[in-house]
Amino acid sequence: MSYVTIDQVTKGYHQQVVLENISLTLKKGEFATLLGQSGCGKSTLLRSIAGLEDVDSGTIFIDGKDITHVSPRQREVGMVFQSYALFPNMNVFDNIAYGLKMKKAKNIKSRVTKMIELVDLVGKEQSYPHQLSGGQQQRVALARALVMEPKVLLLDEPLSALDAKIRKNLQKELKRIQKELDITTIFVTHDQEEAMTMSDRIFVMNKGKIVQSGSPVEIYTSPVNTFVAKFIGNYNVLSMEVFHQLVHSTELNGKEVAIRPEVLQIVPADEDQMSVQSNWGIKGFVKDVSMTGNVLRYEVETEGAALLVDDLHHKGKMLEQGEQVQIFVPKKECIIL
Ligand SMILES: Nc1ncnc2c1ncn2[C@@H]1O[C@H](COP(=O)(O)OP(=O)(O)O)[C@@H](O)[C@H]1O
Ligand SMILES: [Mg+2]
């Protein structure tokens, strides 16, 4: 049984279609991510689920109930935005308690206290937003949404404004809290790495459509088209014609070939050839080399295409700019699109 169902949702502004026939389902407790470039419709979809936008057609169900035309307050969803949007004149405790007070809820003090513990802000109850770091403010925003015990938590790029280190930290915290509460979550990001580390399931969006859904591993290892291959994992995508020329073989057939940078092996041109049964060899020269983390990334110019090659182990010496090289392409790693 699915807990959230979005069935053929379409929405446009003026003449422009922003969401085109979006359908997806989520299980209770699932952490799902909408991943896509800026402008592809992620926020519009999230806001439609929250009831902040009306959809033109289609249906949205939460926990078996059709909420397509229900007011935002009655949808039982919580939302956190990129901008913290806290009440500047209220302290942490009052910011978190606000929604409960409006509802004249019971046990406000104990519920808020529990949330403050959950998001690790004990001792900051009396602080005002301007006295908190960005990361702390976002914890308050999260607590403020969660204290209402929503059925679904909607997060619109909640970490995008934070520094890399704080961001990594909050990614872990957010996952911990989400698992602890077992709360069904839809997270929006344009950062593929963030989507990979956080999600049970990813929905890749492009131009108002969902182009692929699956676990992070499925999406990473089996992209369905050129867009996903390029957007996720920096695949080299070559037309079949160019590929045939490069490897002097017409063994593969299809429109395009996608190859992940880290499956390619790079060696100096004069080094011994590897087994030609399982590999194709391509000649080229190093156009550029850079280091990120502990990965050496080469940009290699070949006859017909520039290829990205990631050397994760770099047991040998670093190859230099301008150096003649050979690249080995493992046949089984070539994905035909
Ligand atoms: N209120 C609006 N009026 C007109 N166009 C809008 C409005 N909100 C969003 N759009 C347009 O809809 C498209 C998708 O926007 P959005 O959902 O914010 O994308 P994302 O969150 O993926 O960056 C964009 O082209 C944007 O310009
Ligand atoms: Mg957005």
Coordinates of C-alpha atoms and ligand atoms in Angstrom, one line a residue:
M1 CA 0.0 0.0 0.0
S2 CA 1.3 3.4 -0.9
Y3 CA 1.2 6.2 1.7
V4 CA 1.6 9.1 -0.8
T5 CA 0.2 8.9 -4.3
I6 CA 0.5 11.5 -6.9
D7 CA -1.5 10.6 -9.9
Q8 CA -1.1 12.4 -13.3
V9 CA -0.6 15.9 -11.8
T10 CA -0.3 18.7 -14.4
K11 CA 0.3 22.4 -13.7
G12 CA 1.1 25.4 -15.8
Y13 CA 1.7 29.1 -15.4
H14 CA 0.2 31.1 -18.3
Q15 CA 1.3 29.2 -21.4
Q16 CA 4.1 27.3 -19.8
V17 CA 3.7 23.7 -18.6
V18 CA 5.6 23.4 -15.4
L19 CA 4.5 19.9 -14.2
E20 CA 3.6 17.4 -16.9
N21 CA 1.7 14.3 -15.9
I22 CA 3.6 13.6 -12.7
S23 CA 2.8 10.3 -11.1
L24 CA 4.6 8.8 -8.2
T25 CA 4.0 6.7 -5.1
L26 CA 5.8 6.5 -1.7
K27 CA 5.7 4.0 1.0
K28 CA 5.2 5.0 4.7
G29 CA 8.5 6.0 6.2
E30 CA 10.3 6.4 2.9
F31 CA 12.8 9.1 2.3
A32 CA 12.3 10.2 -1.3
T33 CA 14.2 12.9 -3.2
L34 CA 13.2 15.1 -6.1
L35 CA 16.4 15.7 -8.0
G36 CA 16.8 18.1 -10.9
Q37 CA 18.3 21.3 -12.2
S38 CA 17.0 24.7 -11.3
G39 CA 13.6 25.4 -12.9
C40 CA 12.6 21.8 -13.6
G41 CA 9.5 22.1 -11.3
K42 CA 10.7 20.6 -8.0
S43 CA 9.4 23.4 -5.8
T44 CA 6.1 23.6 -7.7
L45 CA 5.5 19.9 -7.1
L46 CA 6.3 20.2 -3.4
R47 CA 4.1 23.3 -3.1
S48 CA 1.3 21.5 -4.8
I49 CA 1.6 18.6 -2.3
A50 CA 1.5 21.2 0.5
G51 CA -1.5 22.9 -1.0
L52 CA 0.3 26.2 -1.6
E53 CA -0.4 25.8 -5.3
D54 CA -3.5 24.5 -7.1
V55 CA -2.9 21.8 -9.7
D56 CA -4.6 22.0 -13.1
S57 CA -5.4 18.3 -13.2
G58 CA -4.5 15.1 -11.4
T59 CA -5.0 13.8 -7.9
I60 CA -2.9 13.7 -4.7
F61 CA -3.6 11.2 -1.9
I62 CA -2.0 11.1 1.5
D63 CA -2.7 8.1 3.8
G64 CA -5.6 7.0 1.6
K65 CA -7.3 10.4 1.5
D66 CA -7.8 12.6 -1.6
I67 CA -6.3 15.9 -0.5
T68 CA -6.1 17.6 -3.9
H69 CA -8.6 20.3 -2.9
V70 CA -8.1 20.3 0.8
S71 CA -6.8 23.5 2.4
P72 CA -3.0 23.5 3.3
R73 CA -3.8 23.5 7.1
Q74 CA -5.8 20.4 6.8
R75 CA -3.3 18.4 4.8
E76 CA -1.2 17.4 7.8
V77 CA 2.1 18.1 6.0
G78 CA 5.1 20.0 7.3
M79 CA 7.3 22.1 5.2
V80 CA 10.8 23.5 5.5
F81 CA 12.3 25.9 3.0
Q82 CA 15.8 27.0 2.1
S83 CA 15.3 30.3 3.8
Y84 CA 14.7 29.5 7.5
A85 CA 11.6 31.8 7.7
L86 CA 11.5 31.9 11.5
F87 CA 9.7 34.5 13.5
P88 CA 12.5 37.0 14.3
N89 CA 10.9 38.4 17.4
M90 CA 10.3 35.0 19.0
N91 CA 12.8 32.8 20.7
V92 CA 13.5 29.2 19.8
F93 CA 11.0 27.8 22.2
D94 CA 8.2 30.1 21.0
N95 CA 9.0 29.6 17.3
I96 CA 8.6 25.8 17.8
A97 CA 5.5 26.2 20.0
Y98 CA 3.7 28.6 17.7
G99 CA 1.7 26.1 15.6
L100 CA 0.7 24.2 18.7
K101 CA -0.5 27.3 20.5
M102 CA -2.6 28.3 17.4
K103 CA -4.2 24.9 17.6
K104 CA -4.7 25.2 21.3
A105 CA -3.0 21.9 21.6
K106 CA -2.3 20.0 24.9
N107 CA 1.1 19.3 26.4
I108 CA 2.8 22.1 24.5
K109 CA 5.7 22.4 26.9
S110 CA 6.6 18.7 26.8
R111 CA 6.1 18.4 23.1
V112 CA 8.4 21.4 22.3
T113 CA 11.0 20.2 24.8
K114 CA 11.1 16.8 23.2
M115 CA 11.6 18.4 19.8
I116 CA 14.4 20.6 21.1
E117 CA 16.1 17.5 22.3
L118 CA 15.5 15.7 19.0
V119 CA 17.1 18.4 16.9
D120 CA 19.9 18.9 19.4
L121 CA 19.2 22.5 20.5
V122 CA 19.1 22.0 24.3
G123 CA 20.3 25.2 26.0
K124 CA 19.2 27.4 23.1
E125 CA 15.5 27.6 24.1
Q126 CA 15.7 31.3 24.9
S127 CA 17.9 32.4 21.9
Y128 CA 16.5 34.5 19.1
P129 CA 17.0 33.6 15.5
H130 CA 19.7 36.2 14.9
Q131 CA 21.7 34.7 17.7
L132 CA 21.8 31.3 15.9
S133 CA 24.0 30.0 13.1
G134 CA 22.3 29.1 9.8
G135 CA 22.5 25.4 10.7
Q136 CA 20.9 26.0 14.1
Q137 CA 18.1 28.1 12.5
Q138 CA 17.4 25.3 10.1
R139 CA 17.1 22.9 13.1
V140 CA 14.5 25.2 14.6
A141 CA 12.6 25.2 11.3
L142 CA 12.7 21.4 11.2
A143 CA 11.5 21.2 14.8
R144 CA 8.8 23.6 14.1
A145 CA 7.5 21.5 11.3
L146 CA 7.9 18.1 13.1
V147 CA 6.3 19.2 16.4
M148 CA 2.9 19.3 14.5
E149 CA 3.4 15.6 13.8
P150 CA 2.7 15.9 10.1
K151 CA 2.0 12.8 8.0
V152 CA 4.5 13.9 5.4
L153 CA 7.5 16.1 5.8
L154 CA 8.4 18.3 2.7
L155 CA 11.8 19.8 2.5
D156 CA 12.6 22.3 -0.2
E157 CA 16.4 22.5 -0.5
P158 CA 16.7 23.0 3.3
L159 CA 20.5 22.6 3.3
S160 CA 21.4 24.6 0.2
A161 CA 22.2 27.8 1.9
L162 CA 24.6 26.2 4.4
D163 CA 28.4 25.8 4.3
A164 CA 29.7 22.5 3.1
K165 CA 30.8 21.2 6.5
I166 CA 27.6 22.2 8.4
R167 CA 25.7 20.8 5.5
K168 CA 27.3 17.4 5.7
N169 CA 26.6 17.4 9.4
L170 CA 22.9 18.3 9.0
Q171 CA 22.5 15.7 6.2
K172 CA 23.4 13.0 8.8
E173 CA 21.3 14.6 11.5
L174 CA 18.3 14.9 9.2
K175 CA 18.6 11.2 8.2
R176 CA 18.8 10.2 11.9
I177 CA 15.7 12.2 12.8
Q178 CA 13.8 10.9 9.8
K179 CA 14.5 7.3 10.7
E180 CA 13.9 7.8 14.4
L181 CA 10.4 9.3 13.7
D182 CA 9.8 7.0 10.6
I183 CA 8.3 10.0 8.9
T184 CA 7.6 9.9 5.2
T185 CA 9.7 12.6 3.7
I186 CA 10.0 14.3 0.3
F187 CA 13.3 16.1 0.0
V188 CA 14.2 18.5 -2.9
T189 CA 17.7 19.1 -4.1
H190 CA 19.6 20.0 -7.2
D191 CA 22.8 18.3 -5.8
Q192 CA 23.2 14.8 -7.0
E193 CA 25.7 13.9 -4.3
E194 CA 23.3 15.0 -1.6
A195 CA 20.5 13.0 -3.2
M196 CA 22.7 9.9 -3.4
T197 CA 23.7 10.0 0.3
M198 CA 20.2 10.8 1.7
S199 CA 17.6 9.0 -0.2
D200 CA 15.8 5.6 -0.2
R201 CA 14.5 6.6 -3.6
I202 CA 15.3 9.3 -6.1
F203 CA 13.0 10.8 -8.7
V204 CA 15.0 12.5 -11.3
M205 CA 13.1 15.4 -12.9
N206 CA 13.7 17.3 -16.1
K207 CA 11.5 20.0 -17.6
G208 CA 8.5 19.2 -15.5
K209 CA 8.6 15.4 -15.9
I210 CA 10.0 12.5 -13.9
V211 CA 12.5 10.9 -16.2
Q212 CA 13.7 8.1 -13.9
S213 CA 13.0 6.8 -10.4
G214 CA 14.9 4.2 -8.4
S215 CA 17.3 3.6 -5.5
P216 CA 20.5 5.7 -5.7
V217 CA 22.5 2.7 -6.8
E218 CA 20.0 1.9 -9.6
I219 CA 20.0 5.4 -10.9
Y220 CA 23.8 5.6 -10.7
T221 CA 24.5 2.3 -12.4
S222 CA 21.6 2.2 -14.9
P223 CA 20.7 5.6 -16.2
V224 CA 17.8 5.4 -18.7
N225 CA 18.8 8.2 -20.9
T226 CA 21.5 10.8 -21.8
F227 CA 20.1 13.4 -19.4
V228 CA 20.3 11.2 -16.4
A229 CA 23.7 9.8 -17.4
K230 CA 25.2 13.2 -17.6
F231 CA 23.4 14.7 -14.6
I232 CA 24.2 11.8 -12.3
G233 CA 27.8 10.6 -12.1
N234 CA 29.3 12.7 -14.9
Y235 CA 29.1 9.8 -17.4
N236 CA 30.9 10.1 -20.7
V237 CA 28.2 9.9 -23.3
L238 CA 29.3 9.3 -26.9
S239 CA 27.4 8.8 -30.1
M240 CA 27.7 5.2 -31.4
E241 CA 29.3 6.5 -34.5
V242 CA 32.1 8.3 -32.6
F243 CA 32.5 5.3 -30.3
H244 CA 32.9 2.9 -33.2
Q245 CA 35.7 5.1 -34.6
L246 CA 37.5 5.4 -31.2
V247 CA 37.6 1.7 -30.4
H248 CA 37.9 0.4 -34.0
S249 CA 35.0 -2.0 -33.4
T250 CA 31.3 -2.1 -34.2
E251 CA 30.5 -4.7 -31.6
L252 CA 28.1 -2.5 -29.7
N253 CA 24.9 -1.1 -31.3
G254 CA 22.4 1.5 -30.2
K255 CA 22.2 5.3 -30.3
E256 CA 24.7 6.3 -27.7
V257 CA 27.2 4.7 -25.2
A258 CA 27.5 5.9 -21.6
I259 CA 30.6 5.2 -19.6
R260 CA 31.4 6.2 -16.0
P261 CA 34.7 8.1 -15.5
E262 CA 35.9 5.8 -12.8
V263 CA 35.6 2.5 -14.8
L264 CA 38.1 3.8 -17.4
Q265 CA 41.8 3.0 -16.8
I266 CA 44.5 5.3 -17.9
V267 CA 48.1 4.4 -18.5
P268 CA 51.0 6.1 -20.3
A269 CA 50.9 5.3 -24.1
D270 CA 54.0 3.2 -24.1
E271 CA 52.9 0.9 -21.3
D272 CA 52.0 -2.7 -22.0
Q273 CA 48.6 -3.3 -23.4
M274 CA 46.0 -5.1 -21.2
S275 CA 44.0 -8.1 -22.3
V276 CA 42.1 -7.0 -25.4
Q277 CA 39.3 -9.5 -24.9
S278 CA 37.6 -7.6 -22.1
N279 CA 38.8 -4.1 -23.0
W280 CA 39.0 -1.6 -25.8
G281 CA 41.9 0.7 -26.0
I282 CA 41.7 4.4 -27.0
K283 CA 44.7 6.6 -27.6
G284 CA 44.8 10.3 -26.6
F285 CA 46.6 12.9 -24.6
V286 CA 46.0 14.5 -21.2
K287 CA 44.4 17.9 -21.7
D288 CA 43.9 18.6 -18.0
V289 CA 44.3 17.0 -14.7
S290 CA 42.8 18.0 -11.3
M291 CA 42.4 16.5 -7.9
T292 CA 39.2 16.5 -5.8
G293 CA 39.3 14.7 -2.5
N294 CA 41.5 11.7 -3.3
V295 CA 40.3 11.3 -6.9
L296 CA 42.5 12.3 -9.8
R297 CA 40.3 13.5 -12.7
Y298 CA 41.8 13.5 -16.2
E299 CA 40.3 15.2 -19.2
V300 CA 41.7 13.3 -22.1
E301 CA 41.5 14.5 -25.7
T302 CA 41.0 11.6 -28.1
E303 CA 40.3 11.5 -31.9
G304 CA 36.7 12.4 -31.8
A305 CA 35.8 13.1 -28.2
A306 CA 37.0 14.5 -24.8
L307 CA 36.8 11.9 -22.1
L308 CA 36.7 12.2 -18.3
V309 CA 38.7 9.6 -16.5
D310 CA 38.7 9.3 -12.7
D311 CA 41.6 7.6 -11.2
L312 CA 40.5 6.6 -7.7
H313 CA 43.6 4.6 -6.7
H314 CA 46.4 6.3 -8.5
K315 CA 48.9 3.7 -7.6
G316 CA 51.1 4.7 -10.4
K317 CA 52.5 8.2 -10.8
M318 CA 50.3 11.1 -11.8
L319 CA 50.2 11.6 -15.5
E320 CA 51.0 15.1 -16.7
Q321 CA 49.3 17.6 -19.0
G322 CA 50.2 16.9 -22.6
E323 CA 51.3 13.3 -21.9
Q324 CA 50.3 10.7 -24.5
V325 CA 48.1 8.0 -22.9
Q326 CA 46.0 5.0 -23.5
I327 CA 42.6 4.6 -22.0
F328 CA 41.1 1.1 -21.5
V329 CA 37.4 0.7 -21.7
P330 CA 36.0 -2.4 -20.0
K331 CA 33.4 -3.8 -22.4
K332 CA 31.0 -4.8 -19.6
E333 CA 30.9 -1.3 -18.2
C334 CA 29.5 0.3 -21.4
I335 CA 25.9 1.2 -21.1
I336 CA 23.9 1.5 -24.3
L337 CA 21.3 4.3 -24.4
Ligands
LIG1 N1 4.4 31.8 -9.5 C1 4.9 31.5 -10.7 N2 4.5 32.2 -11.8 C2 5.0 31.9 -13.0 N3 6.0 31.0 -13.2 C3 6.5 30.3 -12.2 C4 6.0 30.5 -10.8 N4 6.6 29.7 -10.0 C5 7.5 29.0 -10.8 N5 7.4 29.3 -12.1 C6 8.1 28.7 -13.2 O1 8.0 27.3 -13.1 C7 9.2 26.6 -13.5 C8 9.5 25.7 -12.3 O2 9.8 26.4 -11.2 P1 10.2 25.7 -9.8 O3 9.2 24.7 -9.5 O4 10.5 26.8 -8.8 O5 11.6 25.0 -10.2 P2 12.7 24.3 -9.3 O6 12.2 24.3 -7.9 O7 13.0 23.0 -9.8 O8 13.9 25.2 -9.5 C9 10.2 27.7 -13.7 O9 10.3 27.9 -15.1 C10 9.6 28.9 -13.0 O10 10.1 30.1 -13.7
MG2 MG 13.0 25.2 -6.2

